[in-house]
Amino acid sequence: MSILVIGANGGVGAHLVSQLKQNSIDFTAGVRKEEQVADLGNKDVKATLIDVEKDSVEELIEKMKGFEQVVFSVGSGGSTGAEQTIIVDLDGAVKAIDASEQAGVDHFVMVSTWDSRREAFDTPDARKIKPYTIAKHHADVHLRNSGLTHTIVHPGMLTDEAGSGKVDVDLYFGEIKDVARENVAHVLYEVVTNKENRGKELQVLDGSTDAAKAVKNFNNK
């Protein structure tokens, strides 16, 4: 199945790595630091250095060759300033998308923001992190316009609460609510381990339906 998880040391990515390892799925964790590679290796997790900020498209192509799927779980979260947001959340994403396409990746999974539509830029929630929302908007548009089969996951307000494995998913909810990072990872797991779940775009909140059933039953086409 050969999955590359970029941002494997992040809040959502680390949970996804744990779930993939627990279920013996073939994957590689993409991280930015040598010590992170070594630490994951000590835990019997395959890991590789990948930095969407510093790596060129050509370097990313070489690192992505041979992978069937790429999960992009990288982001500043709007907390690092507009310049870094543009560098990582926009250009980093665009480079990863272009590299995946040229490397022959079959499926690209984007962990986006809650609402990346242009009309969301000036909503009360998005206004606080407008550069981040704008960056995610254009990254998502670039992905939709690429030649890649793709899935875009829009999490609610991320928390570090233990995930129940139960979620609510929809194309658009009326209001943003909490979602545990672990529950977002459960959704990503269902996306990368079931081909029937590819090509969807959905918002995710903590909810009452097992992630496997919720993602399988959702159809935004």
mmCIF file of C-alpha atoms in Angstrom:
data_model
loop_
_atom_site.group_PDB
_atom_site.id
_atom_site.type_symbol
_atom_site.label_atom_id
_atom_site.label_comp_id
_atom_site.label_asym_id
_atom_site.label_seq_id
_atom_site.Cartn_x
_atom_site.Cartn_y
_atom_site.Cartn_z
ATOM 1 C CA MET A 1 0.000 0.000 0.000
ATOM 2 C CA SER A 2 3.075 2.219 0.506
ATOM 3 C CA ILE A 3 1.909 5.393 2.245
ATOM 4 C CA LEU A 4 4.103 8.427 2.944
ATOM 5 C CA VAL A 5 2.872 10.480 5.906
ATOM 6 C CA ILE A 6 4.342 13.989 5.708
ATOM 7 C CA GLY A 7 4.145 15.699 9.088
ATOM 8 C CA ALA A 8 4.280 12.390 10.913
ATOM 9 C CA ASN A 9 5.543 14.051 14.094
ATOM 10 C CA GLY A 10 2.591 16.447 14.322
ATOM 11 C CA GLY A 11 -0.509 16.109 16.457
ATOM 12 C CA VAL A 12 -2.653 14.386 13.832
ATOM 13 C CA GLY A 13 0.214 12.715 11.990
ATOM 14 C CA ALA A 14 1.565 10.998 15.104
ATOM 15 C CA HIS A 15 -1.841 9.443 15.795
ATOM 16 C CA LEU A 16 -2.107 8.261 12.187
ATOM 17 C CA VAL A 17 1.360 6.704 12.379
ATOM 18 C CA SER A 18 0.341 4.867 15.553
ATOM 19 C CA GLN A 19 -2.833 3.514 13.952
ATOM 20 C CA LEU A 20 -1.058 2.419 10.774
ATOM 21 C CA LYS A 21 1.670 0.645 12.763
ATOM 22 C CA GLN A 22 -0.846 -1.024 15.049
ATOM 23 C CA ASN A 23 -2.600 -2.501 12.015
ATOM 24 C CA SER A 24 0.605 -3.474 10.159
ATOM 25 C CA ILE A 25 -0.013 -1.128 7.211
ATOM 26 C CA ASP A 26 2.978 -0.394 4.981
ATOM 27 C CA PHE A 27 3.957 3.253 5.510
ATOM 28 C CA THR A 28 6.876 5.610 5.979
ATOM 29 C CA ALA A 29 6.869 8.553 8.368
ATOM 30 C CA GLY A 30 8.124 11.804 6.856
ATOM 31 C CA VAL A 31 9.751 14.126 9.418
ATOM 32 C CA ARG A 32 12.027 17.179 9.342
ATOM 33 C CA LYS A 33 14.796 16.259 11.810
ATOM 34 C CA GLU A 34 17.417 13.520 12.019
ATOM 35 C CA GLU A 35 16.640 12.934 15.679
ATOM 36 C CA GLN A 36 12.983 12.316 14.777
ATOM 37 C CA VAL A 37 14.041 9.719 12.213
ATOM 38 C CA ALA A 38 16.221 8.034 14.836
ATOM 39 C CA ASP A 39 13.483 8.128 17.473
ATOM 40 C CA LEU A 40 10.941 6.558 15.113
ATOM 41 C CA GLY A 41 13.502 3.965 14.058
ATOM 42 C CA ASN A 42 13.926 2.982 17.700
ATOM 43 C CA LYS A 43 10.165 2.351 17.729
ATOM 44 C CA ASP A 44 10.442 0.118 14.661
ATOM 45 C CA VAL A 45 8.857 2.741 12.379
ATOM 46 C CA LYS A 46 10.295 3.436 8.928
ATOM 47 C CA ALA A 47 11.063 7.137 8.638
ATOM 48 C CA THR A 48 12.643 9.535 6.178
ATOM 49 C CA LEU A 49 13.713 13.177 6.135
ATOM 50 C CA ILE A 50 11.316 15.403 4.231
ATOM 51 C CA ASP A 51 10.903 19.150 4.606
ATOM 52 C CA VAL A 52 8.363 20.814 2.323
ATOM 53 C CA GLU A 53 9.761 24.217 3.257
ATOM 54 C CA LYS A 54 13.354 23.543 2.255
ATOM 55 C CA ASP A 55 13.177 20.652 -0.226
ATOM 56 C CA SER A 56 12.878 21.551 -3.907
ATOM 57 C CA VAL A 57 10.201 19.985 -6.101
ATOM 58 C CA GLU A 58 12.921 17.832 -7.661
ATOM 59 C CA GLU A 59 14.073 16.614 -4.256
ATOM 60 C CA LEU A 60 10.492 15.885 -3.233
ATOM 61 C CA ILE A 61 9.905 13.911 -6.429
ATOM 62 C CA GLU A 62 12.813 11.610 -5.574
ATOM 63 C CA LYS A 63 11.537 11.141 -2.021
ATOM 64 C CA MET A 64 7.999 10.340 -3.189
ATOM 65 C CA LYS A 65 8.857 7.846 -5.901
ATOM 66 C CA GLY A 66 7.485 4.401 -5.129
ATOM 67 C CA PHE A 67 4.713 5.585 -2.830
ATOM 68 C CA GLU A 68 1.111 4.903 -3.789
ATOM 69 C CA GLN A 69 -0.309 7.522 -1.427
ATOM 70 C CA VAL A 70 0.887 10.737 0.213
ATOM 71 C CA VAL A 71 -0.728 12.250 3.292
ATOM 72 C CA PHE A 72 0.002 15.958 3.780
ATOM 73 C CA SER A 73 -0.486 16.658 7.482
ATOM 74 C CA VAL A 74 1.757 19.700 7.698
ATOM 75 C CA GLY A 75 0.718 23.142 8.816
ATOM 76 C CA SER A 76 1.529 26.189 10.857
ATOM 77 C CA GLY A 77 -2.033 26.327 12.151
ATOM 78 C CA GLY A 78 -1.977 30.065 11.662
ATOM 79 C CA SER A 79 0.310 30.532 14.665
ATOM 80 C CA THR A 80 3.671 31.239 13.024
ATOM 81 C CA GLY A 81 3.009 34.473 11.145
ATOM 82 C CA ALA A 82 1.887 35.203 7.605
ATOM 83 C CA GLU A 83 5.309 34.702 5.991
ATOM 84 C CA GLN A 84 5.839 31.212 7.379
ATOM 85 C CA THR A 85 2.229 30.326 6.596
ATOM 86 C CA ILE A 86 2.772 31.185 2.932
ATOM 87 C CA ILE A 87 6.051 29.257 2.842
ATOM 88 C CA VAL A 88 4.717 26.070 4.468
ATOM 89 C CA ASP A 89 0.944 25.913 4.127
ATOM 90 C CA LEU A 90 0.784 27.296 0.601
ATOM 91 C CA ASP A 91 4.085 26.820 -1.232
ATOM 92 C CA GLY A 92 5.020 23.693 0.718
ATOM 93 C CA ALA A 93 1.682 22.132 -0.140
ATOM 94 C CA VAL A 94 1.900 23.148 -3.797
ATOM 95 C CA LYS A 95 5.395 21.674 -4.081
ATOM 96 C CA ALA A 96 4.225 18.424 -2.477
ATOM 97 C CA ILE A 97 1.242 18.220 -4.837
ATOM 98 C CA ASP A 98 3.354 18.885 -7.935
ATOM 99 C CA ALA A 99 6.014 16.434 -6.804
ATOM 100 C CA SER A 100 3.444 13.733 -6.069
ATOM 101 C CA GLU A 101 1.949 14.124 -9.519
ATOM 102 C CA GLN A 102 5.346 13.875 -11.203
ATOM 103 C CA ALA A 103 6.415 10.958 -9.003
ATOM 104 C CA GLY A 104 3.400 8.890 -10.039
ATOM 105 C CA VAL A 105 1.574 8.950 -6.704
ATOM 106 C CA ASP A 106 -1.957 7.557 -7.056
ATOM 107 C CA HIS A 107 -3.694 9.365 -4.203
ATOM 108 C CA PHE A 108 -2.950 12.592 -2.306
ATOM 109 C CA VAL A 109 -4.628 13.264 1.047
ATOM 110 C CA MET A 110 -4.734 16.848 2.292
ATOM 111 C CA VAL A 111 -5.384 17.780 5.910
ATOM 112 C CA SER A 112 -6.840 21.246 5.391
ATOM 113 C CA THR A 113 -8.504 23.859 7.562
ATOM 114 C CA TRP A 114 -12.147 23.781 8.687
ATOM 115 C CA ASP A 115 -13.456 25.865 5.785
ATOM 116 C CA SER A 116 -11.137 26.852 2.960
ATOM 117 C CA ARG A 117 -13.760 28.422 0.710
ATOM 118 C CA ARG A 118 -13.087 32.006 -0.341
ATOM 119 C CA GLU A 119 -16.281 33.152 1.373
ATOM 120 C CA ALA A 120 -14.876 31.837 4.649
ATOM 121 C CA PHE A 121 -11.979 34.327 4.704
ATOM 122 C CA ASP A 122 -13.914 36.922 6.692
ATOM 123 C CA THR A 123 -16.046 34.754 8.950
ATOM 124 C CA PRO A 124 -15.450 35.441 12.678
ATOM 125 C CA ASP A 125 -13.505 32.181 13.135
ATOM 126 C CA ALA A 126 -11.361 32.478 10.009
ATOM 127 C CA ARG A 127 -10.676 36.206 10.323
ATOM 128 C CA LYS A 128 -8.376 35.527 13.263
ATOM 129 C CA ILE A 129 -6.125 33.418 11.036
ATOM 130 C CA LYS A 130 -6.908 34.933 7.631
ATOM 131 C CA PRO A 131 -3.452 34.335 6.036
ATOM 132 C CA TYR A 132 -3.688 30.670 7.042
ATOM 133 C CA THR A 133 -7.202 30.335 5.602
ATOM 134 C CA ILE A 134 -6.120 32.027 2.362
ATOM 135 C CA ALA A 135 -3.087 29.728 2.099
ATOM 136 C CA LYS A 136 -5.209 26.634 2.635
ATOM 137 C CA HIS A 137 -7.776 27.865 0.114
ATOM 138 C CA HIS A 138 -5.232 28.188 -2.673
ATOM 139 C CA ALA A 139 -3.488 24.921 -1.746
ATOM 140 C CA ASP A 140 -6.819 23.096 -1.897
ATOM 141 C CA VAL A 141 -7.683 24.722 -5.229
ATOM 142 C CA HIS A 142 -4.301 23.667 -6.610
ATOM 143 C CA LEU A 143 -4.941 20.095 -5.476
ATOM 144 C CA ARG A 144 -8.422 20.011 -7.008
ATOM 145 C CA ASN A 145 -7.012 21.282 -10.299
ATOM 146 C CA SER A 146 -4.125 18.804 -10.335
ATOM 147 C CA GLY A 147 -4.266 15.461 -12.077
ATOM 148 C CA LEU A 148 -4.170 13.619 -8.773
ATOM 149 C CA THR A 149 -6.913 11.534 -7.241
ATOM 150 C CA HIS A 150 -7.297 13.313 -3.935
ATOM 151 C CA THR A 151 -9.147 13.509 -0.643
ATOM 152 C CA ILE A 152 -9.425 16.681 1.455
ATOM 153 C CA VAL A 153 -10.202 16.452 5.164
ATOM 154 C CA HIS A 154 -11.394 19.588 6.989
ATOM 155 C CA PRO A 155 -11.104 19.166 10.788
ATOM 156 C CA GLY A 156 -13.063 21.184 13.325
ATOM 157 C CA MET A 157 -11.409 22.840 16.330
ATOM 158 C CA LEU A 158 -8.563 20.460 17.117
ATOM 159 C CA THR A 159 -8.182 19.168 20.674
ATOM 160 C CA ASP A 160 -5.810 16.767 22.406
ATOM 161 C CA GLU A 161 -8.645 14.827 24.035
ATOM 162 C CA ALA A 162 -8.580 11.050 23.627
ATOM 163 C CA GLY A 163 -10.370 10.069 20.451
ATOM 164 C CA SER A 164 -13.447 7.887 20.727
ATOM 165 C CA GLY A 165 -13.188 6.705 17.135
ATOM 166 C CA LYS A 166 -16.638 8.162 16.556
ATOM 167 C CA VAL A 167 -17.183 11.184 14.318
ATOM 168 C CA ASP A 168 -19.718 13.190 12.384
ATOM 169 C CA VAL A 169 -18.833 14.063 8.790
ATOM 170 C CA ASP A 170 -20.494 16.266 6.196
ATOM 171 C CA LEU A 171 -19.645 18.482 3.259
ATOM 172 C CA TYR A 172 -20.455 21.586 5.330
ATOM 173 C CA PHE A 173 -21.732 21.874 8.888
ATOM 174 C CA GLY A 174 -23.566 24.943 10.144
ATOM 175 C CA GLU A 175 -20.979 25.689 12.827
ATOM 176 C CA ILE A 176 -17.551 24.589 13.869
ATOM 177 C CA LYS A 177 -17.175 22.325 16.919
ATOM 178 C CA ASP A 178 -14.392 20.299 18.504
ATOM 179 C CA VAL A 179 -12.668 17.263 17.062
ATOM 180 C CA ALA A 180 -9.925 15.251 18.718
ATOM 181 C CA ARG A 181 -6.723 14.963 16.705
ATOM 182 C CA GLU A 182 -6.916 11.224 17.255
ATOM 183 C CA ASN A 183 -10.379 11.162 15.670
ATOM 184 C CA VAL A 184 -9.095 13.061 12.628
ATOM 185 C CA ALA A 185 -6.423 10.374 12.345
ATOM 186 C CA HIS A 186 -9.149 7.698 12.452
ATOM 187 C CA VAL A 187 -10.765 9.374 9.442
ATOM 188 C CA LEU A 188 -7.441 9.568 7.617
ATOM 189 C CA TYR A 189 -6.850 5.898 8.360
ATOM 190 C CA GLU A 190 -10.149 4.985 6.710
ATOM 191 C CA VAL A 191 -9.261 7.135 3.709
ATOM 192 C CA VAL A 192 -5.846 5.579 3.084
ATOM 193 C CA THR A 193 -6.810 1.958 3.776
ATOM 194 C CA ASN A 194 -10.005 1.806 1.692
ATOM 195 C CA LYS A 195 -9.902 2.759 -1.988
ATOM 196 C CA GLU A 196 -13.661 3.350 -1.943
ATOM 197 C CA ASN A 197 -13.051 6.376 0.306
ATOM 198 C CA ARG A 198 -10.802 8.187 -2.157
ATOM 199 C CA GLY A 199 -11.965 11.343 -3.893
ATOM 200 C CA LYS A 200 -14.016 12.741 -1.029
ATOM 201 C CA GLU A 201 -13.949 16.156 0.644
ATOM 202 C CA LEU A 202 -15.452 16.374 4.092
ATOM 203 C CA GLN A 203 -15.572 18.260 7.367
ATOM 204 C CA VAL A 204 -14.980 16.219 10.522
ATOM 205 C CA LEU A 205 -16.238 16.694 14.076
ATOM 206 C CA ASP A 206 -16.364 14.522 17.171
ATOM 207 C CA GLY A 207 -19.611 12.600 16.849
ATOM 208 C CA SER A 208 -21.562 9.397 17.285
ATOM 209 C CA THR A 209 -20.707 7.198 14.282
ATOM 210 C CA ASP A 210 -17.717 4.887 13.958
ATOM 211 C CA ALA A 211 -15.193 6.543 11.644
ATOM 212 C CA ALA A 212 -15.180 3.568 9.259
ATOM 213 C CA LYS A 213 -18.944 3.740 8.771
ATOM 214 C CA ALA A 214 -19.096 7.546 8.696
ATOM 215 C CA VAL A 215 -16.470 7.896 5.967
ATOM 216 C CA LYS A 216 -17.751 4.973 3.915
ATOM 217 C CA ASN A 217 -21.336 6.272 3.931
ATOM 218 C CA PHE A 218 -20.401 9.855 3.103
ATOM 219 C CA ASN A 219 -20.623 10.814 -0.554
ATOM 220 C CA ASN A 220 -20.079 14.395 -1.666
ATOM 221 C CA LYS A 221 -20.169 13.651 -5.384
#
